[in-house]
CSV table of C-alpha atoms in Angstrom, one decimal:
chain,number,residue,atom,x,y,z
A,115,MET,CA,-7.1,18.3,-26.7
A,116,SER,CA,-9.1,21.0,-25.1
A,117,PRO,CA,-12.9,20.8,-25.1
A,118,ALA,CA,-14.5,21.4,-28.4
A,119,THR,CA,-17.4,23.3,-26.8
A,120,PRO,CA,-17.6,24.9,-23.4
A,121,PRO,CA,-20.0,23.5,-20.8
A,122,THR,CA,-23.4,25.2,-20.5
A,123,THR,CA,-23.6,25.7,-16.8
A,124,SER,CA,-24.5,28.8,-14.8
A,125,ALA,CA,-22.1,30.4,-12.4
A,126,ALA,CA,-24.3,29.3,-9.5
A,127,ALA,CA,-23.7,25.6,-10.4
A,128,GLN,CA,-20.0,25.8,-10.7
A,129,PRO,CA,-17.9,23.8,-8.2
A,130,GLY,CA,-16.5,25.9,-5.4
A,131,THR,CA,-19.6,28.1,-5.2
A,132,ASP,CA,-20.9,28.1,-1.6
A,133,GLY,CA,-22.9,25.0,-1.0
A,134,ALA,CA,-23.4,24.3,-4.7
A,135,ALA,CA,-23.3,20.8,-6.2
A,136,PRO,CA,-20.5,20.0,-8.6
A,137,ALA,CA,-21.5,21.1,-12.1
A,138,SER,CA,-22.8,18.6,-14.7
A,139,LEU,CA,-20.6,18.1,-17.7
A,140,ALA,CA,-23.4,16.6,-19.9
A,141,GLY,CA,-23.2,18.2,-23.3
A,142,ARG,CA,-19.5,19.1,-23.2
A,143,GLU,CA,-17.6,17.8,-26.2
A,144,TYR,CA,-14.0,16.6,-26.3
A,145,GLU,CA,-11.9,15.6,-29.3
A,146,VAL,CA,-10.1,12.4,-28.3
A,147,GLU,CA,-8.1,9.4,-29.4
A,148,VAL,CA,-10.1,6.3,-28.7
A,149,GLY,CA,-8.3,3.6,-26.7
A,150,PRO,CA,-9.1,-0.1,-26.0
A,151,VAL,CA,-12.6,-1.6,-25.6
A,152,ALA,CA,-13.8,-2.1,-22.1
A,153,HIS,CA,-16.3,-4.3,-20.4
A,154,GLY,CA,-19.8,-2.9,-21.1
A,155,GLY,CA,-19.7,-2.1,-24.8
A,156,HIS,CA,-17.8,1.2,-24.7
A,157,CYS,CA,-14.2,2.2,-25.4
A,158,VAL,CA,-11.9,4.1,-23.1
A,159,ALA,CA,-10.4,7.5,-23.9
A,160,ARG,CA,-8.7,10.3,-22.0
A,161,THR,CA,-9.1,14.0,-22.4
A,162,GLU,CA,-6.0,16.3,-22.5
A,163,GLU,CA,-6.4,17.0,-18.8
A,164,GLY,CA,-6.6,13.3,-18.0
A,165,ARG,CA,-10.3,12.7,-17.6
A,166,VAL,CA,-11.4,9.2,-18.4
A,167,LEU,CA,-14.2,8.9,-20.9
A,168,PHE,CA,-16.2,5.7,-21.5
A,169,VAL,CA,-17.2,6.3,-25.2
A,170,ARG,CA,-20.0,4.5,-27.0
A,171,HIS,CA,-20.4,4.3,-30.8
A,172,ALA,CA,-16.6,4.4,-31.2
A,173,LEU,CA,-13.9,1.9,-32.1
A,174,PRO,CA,-10.3,1.5,-30.8
A,175,GLY,CA,-7.8,3.7,-32.7
A,176,GLU,CA,-10.4,6.2,-34.0
A,177,ARG,CA,-10.3,9.9,-33.4
A,178,VAL,CA,-13.7,11.3,-32.5
A,179,VAL,CA,-15.6,14.1,-31.0
A,180,ALA,CA,-17.1,12.7,-27.8
A,181,ARG,CA,-20.1,14.3,-26.2
A,182,VAL,CA,-20.6,13.7,-22.5
A,183,THR,CA,-23.9,12.1,-21.6
A,184,GLU,CA,-23.3,11.5,-17.9
A,185,GLY,CA,-20.9,12.9,-15.3
A,186,ARG,CA,-20.0,15.9,-13.2
A,187,GLU,CA,-16.9,17.9,-12.4
A,188,ASP,CA,-16.1,15.5,-9.5
A,189,SER,CA,-16.9,12.2,-11.3
A,190,ARG,CA,-14.2,9.6,-11.5
A,191,PHE,CA,-15.1,9.0,-15.1
A,192,LEU,CA,-17.5,10.4,-17.7
A,193,ARG,CA,-19.8,8.6,-20.1
A,194,ALA,CA,-19.9,9.9,-23.6
A,195,ASP,CA,-21.1,9.2,-27.2
A,196,ALA,CA,-19.0,9.6,-30.3
A,197,VAL,CA,-21.0,12.2,-32.2
A,198,GLU,CA,-18.5,12.9,-35.0
A,199,ILE,CA,-15.9,10.5,-36.5
A,200,LEU,CA,-12.7,12.4,-37.4
A,201,GLU,CA,-10.5,9.4,-38.2
A,202,ALA,CA,-12.4,6.1,-38.8
A,203,SER,CA,-11.2,2.6,-38.0
A,204,LYS,CA,-11.0,0.2,-40.9
A,205,ASP,CA,-13.5,-2.0,-39.0
A,206,ARG,CA,-16.2,0.7,-39.1
A,207,VAL,CA,-19.2,0.1,-41.3
A,208,GLU,CA,-22.4,2.1,-41.9
A,209,GLN,CA,-24.8,1.0,-39.2
A,210,PRO,CA,-27.7,-0.9,-40.9
A,211,CYS,CA,-30.3,0.0,-38.3
A,212,PRO,CA,-31.8,3.6,-38.5
A,213,PHE,CA,-32.5,3.4,-34.8
A,214,ALA,CA,-28.9,2.7,-33.7
A,215,GLY,CA,-26.6,5.6,-32.8
A,216,PRO,CA,-26.0,8.3,-30.2
A,217,GLY,CA,-29.2,9.1,-28.3
A,218,LEU,CA,-31.2,6.4,-30.0
A,219,CYS,CA,-31.9,2.7,-29.1
A,220,GLY,CA,-29.7,1.3,-26.5
A,221,GLY,CA,-30.0,-2.4,-27.5
A,222,CYS,CA,-27.2,-2.7,-30.0
A,223,ASP,CA,-23.7,-1.6,-29.0
A,224,TRP,CA,-21.7,-2.3,-32.2
A,225,GLN,CA,-23.9,-1.9,-35.3
A,226,HIS,CA,-21.1,0.3,-36.5
A,227,ALA,CA,-18.5,-2.5,-36.4
A,228,ALA,CA,-17.9,-5.3,-38.9
A,229,PRO,CA,-19.1,-8.7,-37.6
A,230,GLY,CA,-15.5,-10.0,-37.3
A,231,ALA,CA,-14.4,-6.9,-35.5
A,232,GLN,CA,-17.3,-7.3,-33.0
A,233,ARG,CA,-16.0,-10.8,-32.1
A,234,ARG,CA,-12.4,-9.5,-31.8
A,235,LEU,CA,-13.7,-6.8,-29.4
A,236,LYS,CA,-15.5,-9.4,-27.3
A,237,ALA,CA,-12.4,-11.5,-27.2
A,238,SER,CA,-10.4,-8.5,-26.0
A,239,VAL,CA,-12.9,-7.9,-23.2
A,240,ILE,CA,-12.8,-11.6,-22.1
A,241,ALA,CA,-9.0,-11.6,-22.1
A,242,GLU,CA,-8.8,-8.3,-20.1
A,243,GLN,CA,-11.3,-9.5,-17.5
A,244,LEU,CA,-9.5,-12.9,-17.1
A,245,GLN,CA,-6.2,-11.2,-16.6
A,246,ARG,CA,-7.4,-8.3,-14.3
A,247,LEU,CA,-9.8,-10.3,-12.1
A,248,ALA,CA,-8.2,-13.8,-12.0
A,249,GLY,CA,-4.6,-13.3,-13.2
A,250,LEU,CA,-5.2,-15.7,-16.0
A,251,SER,CA,-4.1,-15.6,-19.6
A,252,ALA,CA,-5.8,-17.2,-22.5
A,253,ALA,CA,-3.2,-20.0,-22.4
A,254,ASP,CA,-3.9,-20.5,-18.7
A,255,VAL,CA,-7.6,-21.3,-19.4
A,256,GLY,CA,-6.9,-23.3,-22.5
A,257,TRP,CA,-8.7,-20.8,-24.8
A,258,ASP,CA,-7.6,-20.1,-28.4
A,259,GLY,CA,-8.6,-16.4,-28.0
A,260,THR,CA,-11.4,-16.5,-30.5
A,261,VAL,CA,-15.1,-15.9,-30.1
A,262,GLU,CA,-17.0,-18.4,-32.3
A,263,PRO,CA,-20.0,-17.2,-34.3
A,264,ALA,CA,-23.2,-19.3,-34.2
A,265,PRO,CA,-23.9,-21.4,-37.3
A,266,GLY,CA,-25.7,-19.2,-39.9
A,267,ASP,CA,-24.6,-15.9,-38.2
A,268,LYS,CA,-21.7,-15.1,-40.5
A,269,VAL,CA,-23.0,-12.2,-42.6
A,270,PRO,CA,-21.3,-9.7,-44.8
A,271,LYS,CA,-20.4,-6.2,-43.7
A,272,GLY,CA,-23.4,-4.1,-43.4
A,273,GLU,CA,-25.8,-7.0,-42.8
A,274,VAL,CA,-27.3,-8.1,-39.5
A,275,PRO,CA,-28.2,-11.6,-38.3
A,276,ALA,CA,-31.8,-11.9,-37.2
A,277,TRP,CA,-31.3,-13.9,-34.1
A,278,ARG,CA,-33.3,-12.5,-31.2
A,279,THR,CA,-36.3,-14.9,-30.5
A,280,ARG,CA,-37.5,-12.8,-27.5
A,281,VAL,CA,-37.9,-9.1,-27.8
A,282,GLN,CA,-39.1,-6.8,-24.9
A,283,TYR,CA,-40.7,-3.7,-26.2
A,284,ALA,CA,-41.4,-0.6,-24.1
A,285,VAL,CA,-44.5,1.5,-25.0
A,286,ASP,CA,-44.7,5.3,-24.8
A,287,GLU,CA,-47.6,7.4,-23.7
A,288,GLU,CA,-49.0,7.5,-27.3
A,289,GLY,CA,-49.1,3.7,-27.5
A,290,ARG,CA,-46.1,3.4,-29.8
A,291,VAL,CA,-43.7,0.5,-29.2
A,292,GLY,CA,-40.0,1.1,-29.0
A,293,LEU,CA,-36.8,0.2,-27.1
A,294,ARG,CA,-35.1,1.9,-24.2
A,295,ARG,CA,-32.3,4.3,-24.9
A,296,HIS,CA,-29.0,3.5,-23.3
A,297,ARG,CA,-29.0,3.9,-19.5
A,298,SER,CA,-32.4,5.6,-19.7
A,299,HIS,CA,-36.1,5.1,-19.2
A,300,GLU,CA,-36.7,7.1,-22.4
A,301,ILE,CA,-38.2,5.2,-25.2
A,302,GLN,CA,-37.0,5.2,-28.8
A,303,PRO,CA,-40.1,4.4,-31.0
A,304,ILE,CA,-39.3,1.9,-33.8
A,305,ASP,CA,-41.1,0.3,-36.7
A,306,ARG,CA,-38.8,-2.7,-36.9
A,307,CYS,CA,-35.9,-4.4,-35.1
A,308,LEU,CA,-33.2,-5.8,-37.4
A,309,ILE,CA,-31.9,-8.4,-34.9
A,310,ALA,CA,-35.4,-9.8,-34.1
A,311,ALA,CA,-35.9,-13.3,-35.3
A,312,PRO,CA,-38.3,-13.8,-38.3
A,313,GLY,CA,-40.8,-15.4,-35.9
A,314,VAL,CA,-40.9,-12.2,-33.9
A,315,SER,CA,-40.9,-9.8,-36.9
A,316,GLU,CA,-43.8,-11.6,-38.6
A,317,LEU,CA,-46.1,-10.9,-35.6
A,318,GLY,CA,-46.2,-7.2,-36.6
A,319,VAL,CA,-46.0,-5.9,-33.0
A,320,GLU,CA,-44.4,-2.6,-34.2
A,321,LYS,CA,-47.1,-1.9,-36.7
A,322,ARG,CA,-49.9,-1.5,-34.1
A,323,ALA,CA,-50.8,0.9,-31.4
A,324,TRP,CA,-50.8,-0.4,-27.8
A,325,PRO,CA,-53.0,1.9,-25.7
A,326,GLN,CA,-52.9,1.7,-21.9
A,327,THR,CA,-49.8,-0.5,-22.2
A,328,ALA,CA,-46.5,-0.3,-20.5
A,329,ALA,CA,-44.6,-3.1,-22.2
A,330,VAL,CA,-45.0,-5.9,-24.8
A,331,GLU,CA,-42.8,-9.0,-25.0
A,332,ALA,CA,-42.8,-11.1,-28.1
A,333,VAL,CA,-41.6,-14.7,-28.1
A,334,ALA,CA,-41.0,-17.0,-31.1
A,335,ALA,CA,-40.0,-20.5,-30.0
A,336,THR,CA,-37.3,-22.5,-31.8
A,337,GLY,CA,-38.3,-25.8,-33.3
A,338,SER,CA,-42.1,-25.2,-33.0
A,339,GLY,CA,-44.5,-22.7,-34.4
A,340,ASP,CA,-45.4,-21.4,-31.0
A,341,ARG,CA,-45.7,-17.6,-30.7
A,342,GLN,CA,-46.6,-15.7,-27.6
A,343,VAL,CA,-47.0,-12.1,-26.5
A,344,LEU,CA,-46.9,-10.9,-22.9
A,345,VAL,CA,-48.6,-7.6,-22.3
A,346,THR,CA,-48.1,-5.4,-19.3
A,347,PRO,CA,-50.9,-2.8,-18.9
A,348,SER,CA,-50.1,0.7,-17.7
A,349,PRO,CA,-51.0,1.4,-14.1
A,350,GLY,CA,-54.8,1.5,-14.0
A,351,GLY,CA,-54.9,0.5,-17.7
A,352,ARG,CA,-57.0,-2.2,-19.4
A,353,LEU,CA,-55.5,-4.9,-21.6
A,354,PRO,CA,-56.0,-3.9,-25.2
A,355,LEU,CA,-57.5,-6.2,-27.8
A,356,VAL,CA,-54.5,-8.1,-29.3
A,357,GLU,CA,-54.8,-8.7,-33.0
A,358,LEU,CA,-51.5,-9.6,-34.7
A,359,ASP,CA,-50.4,-10.9,-38.1
A,360,ARG,CA,-50.0,-14.5,-36.9
A,361,PRO,CA,-51.7,-16.8,-34.4
A,362,VAL,CA,-50.4,-16.1,-31.0
A,363,SER,CA,-51.0,-16.9,-27.3
A,364,VAL,CA,-51.6,-13.8,-25.2
A,365,MET,CA,-50.6,-13.4,-21.5
A,366,ARG,CA,-51.2,-10.5,-19.2
A,367,VAL,CA,-48.3,-9.5,-16.9
A,368,GLU,CA,-49.0,-7.7,-13.6
A,369,GLU,CA,-46.7,-5.0,-12.4
A,370,SER,CA,-46.5,-6.4,-8.9
A,371,ARG,CA,-44.2,-9.4,-8.5
A,372,ALA,CA,-44.8,-12.6,-6.5
A,373,ARG,CA,-42.6,-13.7,-3.7
A,374,GLY,CA,-39.1,-14.4,-5.0
A,375,GLY,CA,-39.3,-11.6,-7.5
A,376,GLU,CA,-41.1,-13.5,-10.3
A,377,ARG,CA,-43.6,-11.7,-12.5
A,378,THR,CA,-47.2,-12.6,-12.1
A,379,VAL,CA,-48.5,-13.8,-15.4
A,380,HIS,CA,-52.1,-14.6,-16.3
A,381,ARG,CA,-53.3,-16.5,-19.4
A,382,VAL,CA,-55.7,-14.5,-21.7
A,383,HIS,CA,-55.9,-17.1,-24.5
A,384,GLY,CA,-53.8,-19.8,-26.0
A,385,ARG,CA,-51.2,-22.0,-24.3
A,386,PRO,CA,-49.5,-20.5,-21.2
A,387,TYR,CA,-46.1,-21.8,-22.5
A,388,VAL,CA,-44.1,-22.2,-25.6
A,389,ARG,CA,-42.4,-25.4,-26.8
A,390,GLU,CA,-38.7,-25.2,-27.6
A,391,ARG,CA,-36.7,-27.9,-29.3
A,392,ALA,CA,-33.1,-28.6,-28.3
A,393,ALA,CA,-30.8,-31.5,-27.4
A,394,ASP,CA,-33.3,-34.0,-29.1
A,395,ARG,CA,-36.0,-33.1,-26.7
A,396,THR,CA,-39.0,-30.8,-26.5
A,397,TRP,CA,-39.0,-28.3,-23.6
A,398,ARG,CA,-42.0,-26.5,-22.1
A,399,ILE,CA,-41.1,-22.9,-21.2
A,400,SER,CA,-43.9,-21.2,-19.2
A,401,ALA,CA,-44.8,-17.6,-20.0
A,402,GLY,CA,-42.0,-15.3,-18.8
A,403,GLY,CA,-39.6,-18.2,-18.1
A,404,PHE,CA,-35.9,-18.2,-19.1
A,405,TRP,CA,-34.7,-19.8,-22.3
A,406,GLN,CA,-31.6,-18.9,-24.4
A,407,VAL,CA,-32.5,-16.1,-26.8
A,408,HIS,CA,-30.4,-17.2,-29.8
A,409,PRO,CA,-32.0,-20.1,-31.7
A,410,LYS,CA,-28.7,-22.0,-31.9
A,411,ALA,CA,-27.6,-21.3,-28.3
A,412,ALA,CA,-29.2,-24.3,-26.5
A,413,ASP,CA,-27.7,-26.9,-28.7
A,414,LEU,CA,-24.3,-25.1,-28.9
A,415,LEU,CA,-24.0,-24.9,-25.2
A,416,VAL,CA,-25.1,-28.5,-24.5
A,417,GLU,CA,-22.5,-29.7,-27.0
A,418,ALA,CA,-19.7,-27.6,-25.4
A,419,VAL,CA,-20.7,-28.7,-21.9
A,420,MET,CA,-21.0,-32.4,-22.6
A,421,THR,CA,-17.8,-32.5,-24.6
A,422,GLY,CA,-16.0,-30.9,-21.6
A,423,LEU,CA,-17.6,-33.0,-18.9
A,424,THR,CA,-17.4,-36.4,-20.7
A,425,PRO,CA,-20.1,-38.0,-18.5
A,426,HIS,CA,-19.7,-41.7,-17.7
A,427,LYS,CA,-22.4,-44.2,-17.1
A,428,GLY,CA,-23.3,-44.3,-13.4
A,429,ASP,CA,-22.1,-40.7,-12.7
A,430,MET,CA,-23.6,-38.5,-10.0
A,431,ALA,CA,-24.2,-35.2,-11.8
A,432,LEU,CA,-25.4,-31.8,-10.6
A,433,ASP,CA,-27.1,-29.1,-12.7
A,434,LEU,CA,-27.0,-25.9,-10.7
A,435,TYR,CA,-29.2,-23.0,-11.7
A,436,CYS,CA,-30.9,-25.5,-13.9
A,437,GLY,CA,-33.7,-23.4,-15.3
A,438,ALA,CA,-36.1,-25.6,-17.3
A,439,GLY,CA,-33.7,-28.5,-17.1
A,440,LEU,CA,-31.7,-28.3,-20.4
A,441,PHE,CA,-28.4,-29.6,-19.0
A,442,ALA,CA,-30.0,-32.0,-16.6
A,443,GLY,CA,-31.8,-33.7,-19.5
A,444,ALA,CA,-28.6,-34.0,-21.5
A,445,LEU,CA,-26.7,-35.3,-18.5
A,446,ALA,CA,-29.4,-37.9,-17.7
A,447,GLU,CA,-29.2,-39.4,-21.2
A,448,ARG,CA,-25.4,-39.8,-20.7
A,449,VAL,CA,-25.2,-41.1,-17.1
A,450,GLY,CA,-27.7,-43.8,-17.8
A,451,GLU,CA,-30.1,-45.7,-15.6
A,452,LYS,CA,-27.4,-46.3,-12.9
A,453,GLY,CA,-26.5,-42.6,-12.7
A,454,ALA,CA,-28.3,-39.7,-11.0
A,455,VAL,CA,-28.8,-36.1,-11.7
A,456,LEU,CA,-29.8,-33.4,-9.3
A,457,GLY,CA,-31.0,-30.0,-10.5
A,458,ILE,CA,-31.3,-26.9,-8.3
A,459,GLU,CA,-33.3,-23.8,-9.4
A,460,ALA,CA,-34.7,-20.8,-7.5
A,461,SER,CA,-37.6,-19.9,-9.9
A,462,LYS,CA,-40.9,-21.7,-9.0
A,463,ARG,CA,-42.0,-21.5,-12.6
A,464,ALA,CA,-38.8,-22.9,-14.0
A,465,VAL,CA,-38.8,-25.8,-11.4
A,466,GLU,CA,-42.4,-26.7,-12.5
A,467,ASP,CA,-41.2,-26.7,-16.1
A,468,ALA,CA,-38.1,-28.8,-15.4
A,469,ARG,CA,-40.1,-31.4,-13.5
A,470,HIS,CA,-42.5,-31.6,-16.4
A,471,ASN,CA,-39.8,-31.7,-19.0
A,472,LEU,CA,-37.9,-34.5,-17.3
A,473,ALA,CA,-40.8,-36.5,-15.9
A,474,ASP,CA,-39.8,-39.5,-18.1
A,475,LEU,CA,-36.3,-39.7,-16.5
A,476,ASP,CA,-36.7,-41.1,-13.0
A,477,ARG,CA,-33.0,-40.6,-12.3
A,478,VAL,CA,-33.5,-36.9,-12.3
A,479,ARG,CA,-34.5,-34.9,-9.3
A,480,VAL,CA,-35.1,-31.1,-9.3
A,481,GLU,CA,-35.1,-29.1,-6.0
A,482,ARG,CA,-36.3,-25.5,-5.6
A,483,GLY,CA,-34.3,-22.8,-3.9
A,484,THR,CA,-31.0,-21.0,-4.1
A,485,VAL,CA,-28.0,-23.2,-4.7
A,486,GLU,CA,-26.1,-22.1,-1.6
A,487,LYS,CA,-29.0,-23.0,0.6
A,488,VAL,CA,-30.3,-26.1,-1.1
A,489,LEU,CA,-27.1,-27.9,-1.9
A,490,PRO,CA,-26.0,-28.4,1.8
A,491,ARG,CA,-29.5,-29.7,2.6
A,492,THR,CA,-29.4,-32.4,-0.1
A,493,GLY,CA,-27.1,-34.6,1.9
A,494,ILE,CA,-24.9,-35.1,-1.1
A,495,THR,CA,-21.2,-35.3,-0.1
A,496,GLU,CA,-19.7,-36.3,-3.5
A,497,ALA,CA,-20.4,-35.6,-7.1
A,498,ASP,CA,-18.6,-36.7,-10.3
A,499,ILE,CA,-19.5,-33.9,-12.6
A,500,VAL,CA,-21.1,-30.5,-12.1
A,501,VAL,CA,-22.5,-27.9,-14.5
A,502,LEU,CA,-23.5,-24.4,-13.3
A,503,ASP,CA,-25.1,-21.7,-15.3
A,504,PRO,CA,-25.5,-18.8,-12.8
A,505,PRO,CA,-27.1,-15.4,-13.3
A,506,ARG,CA,-25.1,-12.5,-14.6
A,507,SER,CA,-23.8,-11.8,-11.1
A,508,GLY,CA,-22.0,-15.2,-11.0
A,509,ALA,CA,-22.0,-17.9,-8.4
A,510,GLY,CA,-19.9,-16.3,-5.7
A,511,ARG,CA,-17.2,-17.5,-3.3
A,512,LYS,CA,-19.6,-19.4,-1.0
A,513,THR,CA,-21.2,-21.5,-3.7
A,514,VAL,CA,-17.8,-22.1,-5.4
A,515,ARG,CA,-16.6,-23.5,-2.1
A,516,GLN,CA,-19.6,-25.8,-1.7
A,517,ILE,CA,-19.1,-27.2,-5.3
A,518,ALA,CA,-15.4,-27.8,-4.8
A,519,ALA,CA,-16.0,-29.6,-1.5
A,520,LEU,CA,-17.9,-32.3,-3.5
A,521,GLY,CA,-14.7,-33.2,-5.3
A,522,PRO,CA,-16.0,-33.4,-8.9
A,523,ARG,CA,-13.6,-34.6,-11.6
A,524,ARG,CA,-14.9,-31.9,-14.0
A,525,ILE,CA,-16.9,-28.7,-13.6
A,526,ALA,CA,-18.6,-26.9,-16.5
A,527,TYR,CA,-19.2,-23.2,-15.9
A,528,VAL,CA,-21.6,-21.5,-18.4
A,529,ALA,CA,-21.2,-17.7,-18.1
A,530,CYS,CA,-23.0,-14.8,-19.7
A,531,ASP,CA,-20.6,-12.2,-18.2
A,532,PRO,CA,-16.8,-12.4,-18.5
A,533,ALA,CA,-16.3,-10.4,-15.3
A,534,ALA,CA,-18.4,-12.8,-13.2
A,535,LEU,CA,-16.6,-15.7,-14.8
A,536,ALA,CA,-13.2,-14.3,-14.0
A,537,ARG,CA,-14.1,-13.7,-10.4
A,538,ASP,CA,-15.5,-17.2,-9.9
A,539,LEU,CA,-12.5,-18.8,-11.7
A,540,ALA,CA,-10.3,-17.0,-9.1
A,541,TYR,CA,-12.4,-18.5,-6.3
A,542,PHE,CA,-12.2,-21.9,-7.8
A,543,GLY,CA,-8.4,-21.5,-8.0
A,544,GLU,CA,-8.4,-20.9,-4.2
A,545,GLU,CA,-10.3,-24.2,-3.8
A,546,GLY,CA,-7.9,-26.2,-6.0
A,547,TYR,CA,-9.7,-26.2,-9.3
A,548,VAL,CA,-8.1,-24.8,-12.5
A,549,PRO,CA,-9.4,-24.2,-16.0
A,550,HIS,CA,-8.9,-27.2,-18.4
A,551,PHE,CA,-10.2,-25.4,-21.5
A,552,MET,CA,-12.6,-22.6,-22.5
A,553,ARG,CA,-14.7,-21.6,-25.5
A,554,ALA,CA,-16.5,-18.4,-26.2
A,555,PHE,CA,-19.6,-17.9,-28.4
A,556,ASP,CA,-21.1,-14.9,-30.1
A,557,LEU,CA,-24.7,-15.6,-29.2
A,558,PHE,CA,-25.6,-11.9,-29.0
A,559,PRO,CA,-24.5,-10.3,-32.3
A,560,MET,CA,-24.4,-6.5,-32.5
A,561,THR,CA,-24.2,-6.3,-28.7
A,562,HIS,CA,-21.3,-6.4,-26.2
A,563,HIS,CA,-22.7,-9.6,-24.6
A,564,VAL,CA,-20.9,-12.9,-25.0
A,565,GLU,CA,-21.3,-16.5,-23.7
A,566,CYS,CA,-18.4,-18.6,-22.4
A,567,VAL,CA,-18.1,-22.2,-21.3
A,568,ALA,CA,-15.1,-23.0,-19.1
A,569,ILE,CA,-14.2,-26.6,-18.1
A,570,LEU,CA,-12.4,-26.9,-14.8
A,571,LYS,CA,-10.5,-29.8,-13.2
A,572,PRO,CA,-8.7,-30.4,-10.0
A,573,ALA,CA,-5.2,-28.9,-10.0
A,574,GLU,CA,-2.4,-31.4,-10.2
A,575,LYS,CA,-0.8,-32.0,-6.8
A,576,GLY,CA,2.4,-30.0,-6.4
A,577,SER,CA,1.4,-27.5,-9.1
């Protein structure tokens, strides 16, 4: 249909005016039929004249008024928010969080969708990315097409699982904590976050003023009572006195980053790490280090990876992008004293944690550096099993080629982005490795993010 309201642009800004930039369409409204979900948490729609809209806060099949938030007359597509629902999907629910919605907090994409619908949307995105980027169907990768909820996360419509054990708050000029708005540096002040785990909520970070502060990160470890806050002062600001509702360790984060891009973190008081519990071991995670955010994620992923790899006693195993050593520890228990495990990790802090966490397992070695640089230097020419858990950008063609050259009988790929997974599966296909089976997990409820575990094996000769 035609625009519901005209754009508010001056004649001097219109395209075609001598030397003028193309006019912004921000604020223009279109009445549209909402199409399928796309990678990134939005749905696709088209205006009557054929413009593509990426619409947030909508669901497939709905009819909405979409207000443009980004885009110009010459843009290939426009970003928009659904600001009025004319015909609602049966999957739509009243969003539980008062800070979710157009122009507000950008953290949750799908508070307006029933929990089961969210998982179906994620499954649609995974299937679309596999087909588009790798030419693979769900059957090709041995996936049943479902996204599995984590234990305890099945909640009725209108309720939200409190799962996020690490929350990064931004702080505005008045010292109020909040969360960033979608694709923006603007801050939405909040007094609570519904998806924050109880251990985070009980600290009371949102109840206090944070003068001279740019950011506050709250951490609640799983399996221990460890609580930690990391405070980043504003430029030229002083660290405020931190008094919260529960005992907590306090770290100060410097704006500048050390070589390698890691944040510089200084202990103010308390332990400089938290203790996480997973896979029958306790893990030290230094301040600012990576650990799965969902409290059930570590155990779920270890179970999926080990089931797929079926390690044997005496195996040579690789844990690439190993972080604090979660998969390396699980592998070491299964390959036994005659086996060996090599972990590779770029983060200095994570390598120190991994070596500490696995110090009792002399069959484990952890090397620091990027996988593509370190792996060739190890002298390893063969491996039996490999697990890789790369960053959101994926492993890439070069690393895939290096892994395949080692001839493993099984590869476990842990992916937090279905597009990166699909691209890398295509690269593995070029190197003679095909998916054996795949599982998907909803470890980020209310958001568009999803975790997948794909198990690969050598293609049968002649196939």
